[in-house]
PDB file of C-alpha atoms in Angstrom:
ATOM      1  CA  MET A   1     224.022  11.181 224.258  1.00  0.00           C
ATOM      2  CA  LYS A   2     220.685   9.040 225.082  1.00  0.00           C
ATOM      3  CA  GLN A   3     220.729   7.029 228.598  1.00  0.00           C
ATOM      4  CA  ASN A   4     218.771   3.959 228.981  1.00  0.00           C
ATOM      5  CA  LEU A   5     216.046   4.889 231.318  1.00  0.00           C
ATOM      6  CA  LYS A   6     213.962   1.786 231.642  1.00  0.00           C
ATOM      7  CA  SER A   7     214.451  -0.363 234.517  1.00  0.00           C
ATOM      8  CA  PRO A   8     216.439  -3.416 234.523  1.00  0.00           C
ATOM      9  CA  SER A   9     214.190  -6.321 235.085  1.00  0.00           C
ATOM     10  CA  VAL A  10     214.362 -10.488 235.292  1.00  0.00           C
ATOM     11  CA  GLN A  11     212.932 -10.680 231.902  1.00  0.00           C
ATOM     12  CA  ASP A  12     215.869  -9.044 230.419  1.00  0.00           C
ATOM     13  CA  LEU A  13     218.070 -11.395 232.154  1.00  0.00           C
ATOM     14  CA  ASN A  14     219.933 -13.829 229.942  1.00  0.00           C
ATOM     15  CA  PRO A  15     217.741 -16.936 229.356  1.00  0.00           C
ATOM     16  CA  VAL A  16     220.505 -19.370 228.642  1.00  0.00           C
ATOM     17  CA  ILE A  17     222.139 -18.351 232.004  1.00  0.00           C
ATOM     18  CA  HIS A  18     219.156 -17.604 234.181  1.00  0.00           C
ATOM     19  CA  GLU A  19     218.018 -20.909 234.170  1.00  0.00           C
ATOM     20  CA  ARG A  20     219.082 -22.749 237.059  1.00  0.00           C
ATOM     21  CA  SER A  21     220.981 -25.744 236.361  1.00  0.00           C
ATOM     22  CA  ARG A  22     222.638 -23.568 233.793  1.00  0.00           C
ATOM     23  CA  LEU A  23     223.158 -21.067 235.979  1.00  0.00           C
ATOM     24  CA  ALA A  24     225.306 -23.126 238.656  1.00  0.00           C
ATOM     25  CA  LEU A  25     227.440 -24.777 235.302  1.00  0.00           C
ATOM     26  CA  MET A  26     228.282 -21.272 234.644  1.00  0.00           C
ATOM     27  CA  THR A  27     229.351 -20.106 237.341  1.00  0.00           C
ATOM     28  CA  TYR A  28     231.367 -23.439 238.289  1.00  0.00           C
ATOM     29  CA  LEU A  29     232.811 -23.393 234.519  1.00  0.00           C
ATOM     30  CA  VAL A  30     233.582 -19.474 235.277  1.00  0.00           C
ATOM     31  CA  SER A  31     235.501 -20.165 237.918  1.00  0.00           C
ATOM     32  CA  VAL A  32     237.797 -23.456 236.940  1.00  0.00           C
ATOM     33  CA  ARG A  33     237.482 -22.409 233.101  1.00  0.00           C
ATOM     34  CA  GLU A  34     238.040 -26.214 232.777  1.00  0.00           C
ATOM     35  CA  ALA A  35     236.605 -29.305 234.092  1.00  0.00           C
ATOM     36  CA  THR A  36     235.932 -33.037 233.438  1.00  0.00           C
ATOM     37  CA  PHE A  37     232.627 -34.678 232.896  1.00  0.00           C
ATOM     38  CA  SER A  38     232.688 -36.263 236.136  1.00  0.00           C
ATOM     39  CA  GLU A  39     233.836 -33.253 238.358  1.00  0.00           C
ATOM     40  CA  VAL A  40     231.231 -31.031 236.988  1.00  0.00           C
ATOM     41  CA  LYS A  41     228.558 -33.934 237.925  1.00  0.00           C
ATOM     42  CA  ALA A  42     230.519 -34.578 241.067  1.00  0.00           C
ATOM     43  CA  GLU A  43     230.191 -30.745 241.915  1.00  0.00           C
ATOM     44  CA  LEU A  44     226.999 -29.801 240.968  1.00  0.00           C
ATOM     45  CA  GLY A  45     225.112 -33.112 241.580  1.00  0.00           C
ATOM     46  CA  LEU A  46     223.577 -33.318 238.302  1.00  0.00           C
ATOM     47  CA  THR A  47     222.254 -36.614 236.608  1.00  0.00           C
ATOM     48  CA  ASP A  48     224.211 -37.687 233.363  1.00  0.00           C
ATOM     49  CA  GLY A  49     221.263 -36.599 231.294  1.00  0.00           C
ATOM     50  CA  ASN A  50     220.559 -33.070 232.575  1.00  0.00           C
ATOM     51  CA  LEU A  51     224.364 -32.209 232.634  1.00  0.00           C
ATOM     52  CA  THR A  52     224.786 -33.271 228.737  1.00  0.00           C
ATOM     53  CA  LEU A  53     221.403 -31.527 227.969  1.00  0.00           C
ATOM     54  CA  HIS A  54     222.306 -28.177 229.414  1.00  0.00           C
ATOM     55  CA  MET A  55     225.480 -28.435 228.537  1.00  0.00           C
ATOM     56  CA  LYS A  56     224.635 -28.500 224.831  1.00  0.00           C
ATOM     57  CA  VAL A  57     222.465 -25.524 225.360  1.00  0.00           C
ATOM     58  CA  LEU A  58     225.814 -23.375 226.665  1.00  0.00           C
ATOM     59  CA  GLU A  59     227.528 -25.425 223.568  1.00  0.00           C
ATOM     60  CA  LYS A  60     224.803 -24.173 220.962  1.00  0.00           C
ATOM     61  CA  ASN A  61     225.095 -20.285 222.019  1.00  0.00           C
ATOM     62  CA  GLY A  62     229.071 -20.356 221.973  1.00  0.00           C
ATOM     63  CA  TYR A  63     229.139 -20.330 225.895  1.00  0.00           C
ATOM     64  CA  ALA A  64     231.121 -23.316 226.480  1.00  0.00           C
ATOM     65  CA  ARG A  65     233.461 -25.995 224.228  1.00  0.00           C
ATOM     66  CA  VAL A  66     232.958 -29.528 224.638  1.00  0.00           C
ATOM     67  CA  HIS A  67     236.119 -31.610 224.039  1.00  0.00           C
ATOM     68  CA  LYS A  68     236.127 -35.450 223.736  1.00  0.00           C
ATOM     69  CA  SER A  69     239.150 -37.753 224.380  1.00  0.00           C
ATOM     70  CA  LEU A  70     240.425 -40.992 224.984  1.00  0.00           C
ATOM     71  CA  VAL A  71     242.429 -41.434 228.160  1.00  0.00           C
ATOM     72  CA  ARG A  72     244.196 -44.498 229.011  1.00  0.00           C
ATOM     73  CA  ARG A  73     241.402 -45.987 226.263  1.00  0.00           C
ATOM     74  CA  ARG A  74     239.098 -44.589 228.166  1.00  0.00           C
ATOM     75  CA  PRO A  75     236.716 -42.002 226.931  1.00  0.00           C
ATOM     76  CA  ARG A  76     236.652 -38.355 228.390  1.00  0.00           C
ATOM     77  CA  THR A  77     234.774 -35.386 228.121  1.00  0.00           C
ATOM     78  CA  THR A  78     236.405 -31.707 229.047  1.00  0.00           C
ATOM     79  CA  TYR A  79     234.269 -29.335 229.242  1.00  0.00           C
ATOM     80  CA  GLN A  80     235.897 -25.668 228.511  1.00  0.00           C
ATOM     81  CA  ILE A  81     233.887 -21.783 229.251  1.00  0.00           C
ATOM     82  CA  THR A  82     235.042 -19.384 225.968  1.00  0.00           C
ATOM     83  CA  GLU A  83     235.370 -16.030 226.400  1.00  0.00           C
ATOM     84  CA  LYS A  84     232.035 -15.362 225.308  1.00  0.00           C
ATOM     85  CA  GLY A  85     230.424 -17.389 228.008  1.00  0.00           C
ATOM     86  CA  VAL A  86     232.551 -15.448 230.315  1.00  0.00           C
ATOM     87  CA  ARG A  87     231.607 -11.705 228.993  1.00  0.00           C
ATOM     88  CA  ALA A  88     227.612 -13.294 229.272  1.00  0.00           C
ATOM     89  CA  PHE A  89     228.193 -14.652 232.463  1.00  0.00           C
ATOM     90  CA  GLN A  90     229.651 -10.952 233.689  1.00  0.00           C
ATOM     91  CA  GLU A  91     227.051  -9.394 231.892  1.00  0.00           C
ATOM     92  CA  TYR A  92     224.357 -11.424 233.668  1.00  0.00           C
ATOM     93  CA  VAL A  93     225.331 -10.969 236.909  1.00  0.00           C
ATOM     94  CA  ALA A  94     225.983  -6.748 236.218  1.00  0.00           C
ATOM     95  CA  LEU A  95     222.786  -6.800 235.816  1.00  0.00           C
ATOM     96  CA  LEU A  96     221.455  -8.644 238.871  1.00  0.00           C
ATOM     97  CA  GLU A  97     223.613  -6.197 240.611  1.00  0.00           C
ATOM     98  CA  ARG A  98     221.812  -3.277 238.770  1.00  0.00           C
ATOM     99  CA  ILE A  99     218.298  -4.948 239.532  1.00  0.00           C
ATOM    100  CA  LEU A 100     219.502  -5.304 243.279  1.00  0.00           C
ATOM    101  CA  ASP A 101     220.607  -1.927 243.548  1.00  0.00           C
ATOM    102  CA  LEU A 102     217.786  -0.564 242.150  1.00  0.00           C
ATOM    103  CA  SER A 103     215.309  -2.197 244.653  1.00  0.00           C
ATOM    104  CA  ARG A 104     217.362  -1.166 247.658  1.00  0.00           C
ATOM    105  CA  ARG A 105     217.005   2.967 246.069  1.00  0.00           C
ATOM    106  CA  PRO A 106     213.568   4.457 247.983  1.00  0.00           C
ATOM    107  CA  PRO A 107     211.034   5.069 245.150  1.00  0.00           C
ATOM    108  CA  PRO A 108     210.482   8.270 243.470  1.00  0.00           C
ATOM    109  CA  GLU A 109     207.870  10.971 245.162  1.00  0.00           C
ATOM    110  CA  ARG A 110     204.749  11.480 243.415  1.00  0.00           C
ATOM    111  CA  ARG A 111     203.805  15.213 242.632  1.00  0.00           C
TER     112      ARG A 111
ATOM    113  CA  MET B   1     207.873  -4.014 256.096  1.00  0.00           C
ATOM    114  CA  PRO B   2     207.566  -3.555 252.089  1.00  0.00           C
ATOM    115  CA  LYS B   3     206.890  -6.727 250.067  1.00  0.00           C
ATOM    116  CA  ARG B   4     210.039  -7.640 247.590  1.00  0.00           C
ATOM    117  CA  SER B   5     209.178  -7.829 243.994  1.00  0.00           C
ATOM    118  CA  LEU B   6     209.111 -10.919 241.791  1.00  0.00           C
ATOM    119  CA  SER B   7     212.300  -9.479 240.050  1.00  0.00           C
ATOM    120  CA  THR B   8     214.347  -8.997 242.903  1.00  0.00           C
ATOM    121  CA  ARG B   9     213.361 -11.608 245.204  1.00  0.00           C
ATOM    122  CA  ASP B  10     214.478 -13.616 241.793  1.00  0.00           C
ATOM    123  CA  ALA B  11     217.917 -11.339 241.217  1.00  0.00           C
ATOM    124  CA  ALA B  12     218.588 -12.353 245.131  1.00  0.00           C
ATOM    125  CA  GLU B  13     218.043 -15.575 244.206  1.00  0.00           C
ATOM    126  CA  SER B  14     220.700 -16.117 241.505  1.00  0.00           C
ATOM    127  CA  ILE B  15     222.748 -14.032 243.271  1.00  0.00           C
ATOM    128  CA  ALA B  16     222.575 -16.628 246.447  1.00  0.00           C
ATOM    129  CA  ALA B  17     222.669 -19.705 243.695  1.00  0.00           C
ATOM    130  CA  ILE B  18     226.157 -17.872 242.324  1.00  0.00           C
ATOM    131  CA  ARG B  19     227.433 -17.817 245.890  1.00  0.00           C
ATOM    132  CA  SER B  20     226.337 -20.933 247.140  1.00  0.00           C
ATOM    133  CA  VAL B  21     227.686 -22.609 243.959  1.00  0.00           C
ATOM    134  CA  LEU B  22     231.106 -20.436 244.263  1.00  0.00           C
ATOM    135  CA  ASP B  23     231.671 -21.740 248.265  1.00  0.00           C
ATOM    136  CA  ARG B  24     230.853 -25.218 247.568  1.00  0.00           C
ATOM    137  CA  THR B  25     233.023 -25.516 244.526  1.00  0.00           C
ATOM    138  CA  THR B  26     236.039 -23.320 245.457  1.00  0.00           C
ATOM    139  CA  ARG B  27     236.671 -24.023 249.209  1.00  0.00           C
ATOM    140  CA  TYR B  28     238.853 -26.730 250.054  1.00  0.00           C
ATOM    141  CA  THR B  29     237.101 -28.075 253.262  1.00  0.00           C
ATOM    142  CA  HIS B  30     238.576 -31.661 253.039  1.00  0.00           C
ATOM    143  CA  ILE B  31     241.624 -30.901 255.481  1.00  0.00           C
ATOM    144  CA  SER B  32     240.663 -32.940 258.816  1.00  0.00           C
ATOM    145  CA  TRP B  33     241.192 -31.729 262.622  1.00  0.00           C
ATOM    146  CA  ALA B  34     242.793 -35.447 262.938  1.00  0.00           C
ATOM    147  CA  GLY B  35     245.159 -34.752 260.484  1.00  0.00           C
ATOM    148  CA  VAL B  36     246.524 -31.538 261.782  1.00  0.00           C
ATOM    149  CA  ALA B  37     246.209 -32.891 265.620  1.00  0.00           C
ATOM    150  CA  ILE B  38     248.693 -35.675 264.577  1.00  0.00           C
ATOM    151  CA  ALA B  39     250.800 -33.223 262.774  1.00  0.00           C
ATOM    152  CA  GLY B  40     250.946 -31.333 266.202  1.00  0.00           C
ATOM    153  CA  VAL B  41     251.620 -34.714 268.163  1.00  0.00           C
ATOM    154  CA  SER B  42     254.289 -35.588 265.390  1.00  0.00           C
ATOM    155  CA  ALA B  43     256.111 -32.101 266.077  1.00  0.00           C
ATOM    156  CA  ALA B  44     255.541 -32.721 270.056  1.00  0.00           C
ATOM    157  CA  ALA B  45     257.107 -36.046 269.605  1.00  0.00           C
ATOM    158  CA  ALA B  46     260.060 -35.015 267.550  1.00  0.00           C
ATOM    159  CA  GLY B  47     260.641 -31.948 269.839  1.00  0.00           C
ATOM    160  CA  ALA B  48     260.995 -34.602 273.145  1.00  0.00           C
ATOM    161  CA  ALA B  49     262.921 -36.755 271.199  1.00  0.00           C
ATOM    162  CA  GLY B  50     265.082 -33.955 270.305  1.00  0.00           C
ATOM    163  CA  SER B  51     265.589 -32.566 273.637  1.00  0.00           C
ATOM    164  CA  PHE B  52     265.963 -36.058 275.456  1.00  0.00           C
ATOM    165  CA  TRP B  53     268.657 -37.082 272.956  1.00  0.00           C
ATOM    166  CA  ASP B  54     269.689 -33.330 273.186  1.00  0.00           C
ATOM    167  CA  VAL B  55     269.392 -33.286 269.174  1.00  0.00           C
ATOM    168  CA  SER B  56     271.494 -30.053 268.199  1.00  0.00           C
ATOM    169  CA  ALA B  57     270.762 -27.758 265.446  1.00  0.00           C
ATOM    170  CA  VAL B  58     274.188 -27.027 265.165  1.00  0.00           C
ATOM    171  CA  SER B  59     276.422 -29.716 266.712  1.00  0.00           C
ATOM    172  CA  ALA B  60     274.777 -32.717 265.354  1.00  0.00           C
ATOM    173  CA  PRO B  61     272.866 -30.725 261.706  1.00  0.00           C
ATOM    174  CA  ALA B  62     272.237 -34.376 260.187  1.00  0.00           C
ATOM    175  CA  ARG B  63     270.187 -35.816 263.008  1.00  0.00           C
ATOM    176  CA  PHE B  64     268.340 -32.696 263.372  1.00  0.00           C
ATOM    177  CA  LEU B  65     267.416 -32.794 259.925  1.00  0.00           C
ATOM    178  CA  ALA B  66     266.982 -36.690 260.255  1.00  0.00           C
ATOM    179  CA  LEU B  67     264.556 -36.093 263.005  1.00  0.00           C
ATOM    180  CA  TRP B  68     262.576 -33.154 262.147  1.00  0.00           C
ATOM    181  CA  SER B  69     262.594 -34.967 258.107  1.00  0.00           C
ATOM    182  CA  ALA B  70     261.072 -38.012 260.253  1.00  0.00           C
ATOM    183  CA  GLY B  71     257.952 -35.848 261.821  1.00  0.00           C
ATOM    184  CA  LEU B  72     257.540 -34.198 258.383  1.00  0.00           C
ATOM    185  CA  ALA B  73     256.839 -37.279 256.506  1.00  0.00           C
ATOM    186  CA  VAL B  74     254.755 -38.689 259.728  1.00  0.00           C
ATOM    187  CA  ALA B  75     252.733 -35.623 259.460  1.00  0.00           C
ATOM    188  CA  VAL B  76     252.332 -35.790 255.556  1.00  0.00           C
ATOM    189  CA  ALA B  77     251.433 -39.479 255.634  1.00  0.00           C
ATOM    190  CA  CYS B  78     248.678 -39.493 258.319  1.00  0.00           C
ATOM    191  CA  GLY B  79     247.688 -35.911 256.791  1.00  0.00           C
ATOM    192  CA  SER B  80     247.274 -37.330 252.905  1.00  0.00           C
ATOM    193  CA  TRP B  81     245.250 -40.727 254.899  1.00  0.00           C
ATOM    194  CA  THR B  82     243.038 -38.403 257.191  1.00  0.00           C
ATOM    195  CA  THR B  83     242.222 -35.920 253.873  1.00  0.00           C
ATOM    196  CA  ALA B  84     241.848 -38.734 251.543  1.00  0.00           C
ATOM    197  CA  ARG B  85     238.848 -40.475 253.815  1.00  0.00           C
ATOM    198  CA  LYS B  86     237.053 -37.287 254.203  1.00  0.00           C
ATOM    199  CA  ALA B  87     237.106 -36.866 250.608  1.00  0.00           C
ATOM    200  CA  ARG B  88     236.232 -40.406 249.621  1.00  0.00           C
ATOM    201  CA  ALA B  89     233.193 -39.682 252.323  1.00  0.00           C
ATOM    202  CA  ALA B  90     232.473 -36.484 249.726  1.00  0.00           C
ATOM    203  CA  HIS B  91     232.307 -38.769 247.211  1.00  0.00           C
ATOM    204  CA  GLU B  92     235.011 -36.751 245.621  1.00  0.00           C
ATOM    205  CA  HIS B  93     238.770 -37.392 244.161  1.00  0.00           C
ATOM    206  CA  PHE B  94     241.296 -37.260 246.768  1.00  0.00           C
ATOM    207  CA  TRP B  95     243.535 -35.227 244.092  1.00  0.00           C
ATOM    208  CA  SER B  96     240.754 -32.910 243.362  1.00  0.00           C
ATOM    209  CA  ARG B  97     241.232 -29.502 241.245  1.00  0.00           C
ATOM    210  CA  LYS B  98     240.778 -27.879 245.177  1.00  0.00           C
ATOM    211  CA  LEU B  99     243.479 -29.948 246.465  1.00  0.00           C
ATOM    212  CA  GLN B 100     245.838 -29.547 243.417  1.00  0.00           C
ATOM    213  CA  VAL B 101     245.032 -25.483 243.745  1.00  0.00           C
ATOM    214  CA  VAL B 102     245.862 -25.594 247.424  1.00  0.00           C
ATOM    215  CA  THR B 103     248.705 -27.698 246.661  1.00  0.00           C
ATOM    216  CA  LEU B 104     250.109 -25.465 243.898  1.00  0.00           C
ATOM    217  CA  GLY B 105     250.100 -22.155 246.055  1.00  0.00           C
ATOM    218  CA  PHE B 106     252.342 -24.067 248.336  1.00  0.00           C
ATOM    219  CA  LEU B 107     254.749 -25.167 246.361  1.00  0.00           C
ATOM    220  CA  PRO B 108     256.743 -22.221 245.829  1.00  0.00           C
ATOM    221  CA  SER B 109     257.540 -22.337 249.588  1.00  0.00           C
ATOM    222  CA  LEU B 110     258.116 -26.024 249.854  1.00  0.00           C
ATOM    223  CA  ILE B 111     260.716 -25.372 247.473  1.00  0.00           C
ATOM    224  CA  LEU B 112     262.394 -22.092 248.864  1.00  0.00           C
ATOM    225  CA  ALA B 113     262.538 -24.229 252.321  1.00  0.00           C
ATOM    226  CA  THR B 114     264.362 -27.232 250.920  1.00  0.00           C
ATOM    227  CA  ILE B 115     266.661 -24.273 249.015  1.00  0.00           C
ATOM    228  CA  VAL B 116     266.925 -22.627 252.418  1.00  0.00           C
ATOM    229  CA  THR B 117     267.539 -25.948 254.615  1.00  0.00           C
ATOM    230  CA  ALA B 118     270.780 -26.674 251.920  1.00  0.00           C
ATOM    231  CA  LEU B 119     272.103 -23.437 251.982  1.00  0.00           C
ATOM    232  CA  LEU B 120     271.626 -23.371 256.496  1.00  0.00           C
ATOM    233  CA  LEU B 121     273.560 -27.082 256.532  1.00  0.00           C
ATOM    234  CA  ASP B 122     276.195 -25.607 254.151  1.00  0.00           C
ATOM    235  CA  ALA B 123     276.968 -22.642 256.430  1.00  0.00           C
ATOM    236  CA  GLY B 124     276.756 -24.286 259.585  1.00  0.00           C
ATOM    237  CA  ARG B 125     273.385 -22.579 260.279  1.00  0.00           C
ATOM    238  CA  LEU B 126     270.537 -24.963 260.909  1.00  0.00           C
ATOM    239  CA  ASP B 127     269.739 -23.174 264.401  1.00  0.00           C
ATOM    240  CA  LEU B 128     267.677 -20.460 262.527  1.00  0.00           C
ATOM    241  CA  ALA B 129     265.896 -23.160 260.133  1.00  0.00           C
ATOM    242  CA  PRO B 130     262.992 -23.654 262.665  1.00  0.00           C
ATOM    243  CA  GLY B 131     262.271 -20.134 262.000  1.00  0.00           C
ATOM    244  CA  LEU B 132     262.429 -19.274 258.394  1.00  0.00           C
ATOM    245  CA  TRP B 133     260.752 -23.029 258.225  1.00  0.00           C
ATOM    246  CA  MET B 134     257.614 -21.483 260.173  1.00  0.00           C
ATOM    247  CA  GLY B 135     257.740 -18.261 258.390  1.00  0.00           C
ATOM    248  CA  LEU B 136     258.001 -20.017 254.872  1.00  0.00           C
ATOM    249  CA  TYR B 137     254.936 -22.672 256.480  1.00  0.00           C
ATOM    250  CA  ALA B 138     253.213 -19.364 256.892  1.00  0.00           C
ATOM    251  CA  VAL B 139     253.491 -17.490 253.615  1.00  0.00           C
ATOM    252  CA  GLY B 140     252.617 -20.957 252.046  1.00  0.00           C
ATOM    253  CA  ILE B 141     249.206 -21.049 254.203  1.00  0.00           C
ATOM    254  CA  LEU B 142     248.557 -17.498 253.656  1.00  0.00           C
ATOM    255  CA  SER B 143     248.635 -17.818 250.294  1.00  0.00           C
ATOM    256  CA  VAL B 144     246.498 -20.538 249.959  1.00  0.00           C
ATOM    257  CA  CYS B 145     243.900 -19.303 252.521  1.00  0.00           C
ATOM    258  CA  HIS B 146     241.279 -18.058 249.878  1.00  0.00           C
ATOM    259  CA  VAL B 147     240.135 -21.538 249.450  1.00  0.00           C
ATOM    260  CA  LEU B 148     240.365 -22.925 252.890  1.00  0.00           C
ATOM    261  CA  ASP B 149     238.278 -21.793 255.886  1.00  0.00           C
ATOM    262  CA  TRP B 150     238.845 -19.035 257.899  1.00  0.00           C
ATOM    263  CA  GLU B 151     240.938 -20.126 260.945  1.00  0.00           C
ATOM    264  CA  PHE B 152     243.618 -21.225 258.253  1.00  0.00           C
ATOM    265  CA  GLN B 153     244.337 -17.576 257.412  1.00  0.00           C
ATOM    266  CA  LEU B 154     244.572 -17.152 261.177  1.00  0.00           C
ATOM    267  CA  THR B 155     247.135 -20.156 261.406  1.00  0.00           C
ATOM    268  CA  GLY B 156     249.103 -18.675 258.594  1.00  0.00           C
ATOM    269  CA  TRP B 157     249.840 -15.200 261.124  1.00  0.00           C
ATOM    270  CA  ALA B 158     249.950 -17.467 264.204  1.00  0.00           C
ATOM    271  CA  PHE B 159     252.876 -19.372 262.205  1.00  0.00           C
ATOM    272  CA  LEU B 160     254.449 -16.037 260.740  1.00  0.00           C
ATOM    273  CA  LEU B 161     254.423 -14.670 264.468  1.00  0.00           C
ATOM    274  CA  SER B 162     256.015 -17.897 266.111  1.00  0.00           C
ATOM    275  CA  SER B 163     258.783 -17.590 263.450  1.00  0.00           C
ATOM    276  CA  ALA B 164     260.034 -14.075 264.707  1.00  0.00           C
ATOM    277  CA  VAL B 165     259.890 -15.701 268.426  1.00  0.00           C
ATOM    278  CA  SER B 166     261.789 -18.288 267.112  1.00  0.00           C
ATOM    279  CA  LEU B 167     264.276 -16.465 265.348  1.00  0.00           C
ATOM    280  CA  PHE B 168     264.560 -13.660 268.202  1.00  0.00           C
ATOM    281  CA  LEU B 169     263.785 -15.407 271.150  1.00  0.00           C
ATOM    282  CA  LEU B 170     264.078 -19.427 270.694  1.00  0.00           C
ATOM    283  CA  ARG B 171     267.741 -19.643 268.490  1.00  0.00           C
ATOM    284  CA  SER B 172     269.456 -21.429 270.520  1.00  0.00           C
ATOM    285  CA  SER B 173     266.254 -24.044 271.354  1.00  0.00           C
ATOM    286  CA  PRO B 174     265.006 -25.065 267.976  1.00  0.00           C
ATOM    287  CA  ASN B 175     263.733 -28.143 269.761  1.00  0.00           C
ATOM    288  CA  ALA B 176     261.704 -26.054 271.755  1.00  0.00           C
ATOM    289  CA  ALA B 177     261.271 -23.408 269.150  1.00  0.00           C
ATOM    290  CA  MET B 178     259.996 -26.230 266.671  1.00  0.00           C
ATOM    291  CA  THR B 179     258.068 -28.066 269.174  1.00  0.00           C
ATOM    292  CA  LEU B 180     256.215 -24.743 270.218  1.00  0.00           C
ATOM    293  CA  GLY B 181     255.584 -23.593 266.699  1.00  0.00           C
ATOM    294  CA  PHE B 182     254.711 -27.022 264.549  1.00  0.00           C
ATOM    295  CA  GLY B 183     253.466 -28.815 267.689  1.00  0.00           C
ATOM    296  CA  GLY B 184     251.519 -26.070 269.754  1.00  0.00           C
ATOM    297  CA  ILE B 185     249.727 -24.428 266.597  1.00  0.00           C
ATOM    298  CA  HIS B 186     248.930 -27.458 264.618  1.00  0.00           C
ATOM    299  CA  LEU B 187     247.713 -29.052 268.196  1.00  0.00           C
ATOM    300  CA  ALA B 188     245.599 -25.762 268.465  1.00  0.00           C
ATOM    301  CA  LEU B 189     244.354 -25.692 265.100  1.00  0.00           C
ATOM    302  CA  GLY B 190     243.333 -29.189 265.294  1.00  0.00           C
ATOM    303  CA  GLY B 191     241.549 -28.792 268.302  1.00  0.00           C
ATOM    304  CA  PHE B 192     239.403 -26.066 267.200  1.00  0.00           C
ATOM    305  CA  ARG B 193     238.501 -28.241 264.015  1.00  0.00           C
ATOM    306  CA  PHE B 194     237.781 -31.055 265.769  1.00  0.00           C
ATOM    307  CA  PHE B 195     235.183 -28.961 267.954  1.00  0.00           C
ATOM    308  CA  LYS B 196     234.093 -26.602 264.250  1.00  0.00           C
ATOM    309  CA  GLU B 197     233.091 -30.729 262.474  1.00  0.00           C
ATOM    310  CA  ARG B 198     231.607 -32.363 265.876  1.00  0.00           C
ATOM    311  CA  ARG B 199     229.143 -29.077 265.986  1.00  0.00           C
TER     312      ARG B 199
END
């Protein structure tokens, strides 16, 4: 079996998750699975526009689902992480750990 | 010291960002020192009243239960009020997702404590109640301590120890056991959190 000998780098990281605000959003949604717009906004300190924009990117990539409903005649937006999103986040973290792990190893000796 | 590459630094920063979000969004930090200290004072006051009027767990079980239920009600009311104030100051809802996690984790112990109390009352063995209440309270704290500050884990173990002391050494003095356990440990925790929050 062939082994991938190429060392991973930041360029290999999923660009959808690697953006700072989306990384925070994904981390939060992976830990709580589901949250309302106001909960996410309060926890992560994002503006309405920023939150909507980044959630659209996550939704477009299939990492999150957006559910809109009416609760006591008031609109409520709920975000939910998808299985694809959880897997992508796990792969992203695993790659980060590999990058850090490789950086801790001493460089190979030159002959 | 060798310079870290941009790639490594970026990866380390991402890991730090993940940790920071997880730490901020999953840990419940709104339990105020004042609420905990009031719970301690309330238990100490109930214990003093129980000793003063000689409210026995065996000969006057209904009065013993009423006294400690009143102490619990004061502690819960004041604790909720101080927690709500702290949550409001942090611009969060009182009944937040984190508080729901803490409450749901604590609920089984609370339900079991109610069942055990009814059973002990029926059997005329309320003298065992303080030790069992402390034990179940300890289990409740320990089951949610992963989302609370580290001192709550220590508090859980302290209640477990006081449960054993109460059951084996202080069975004949339930009011004293309650004062030492619920009063003493809550006052110690409240004092510790007071200095921690002021630091």
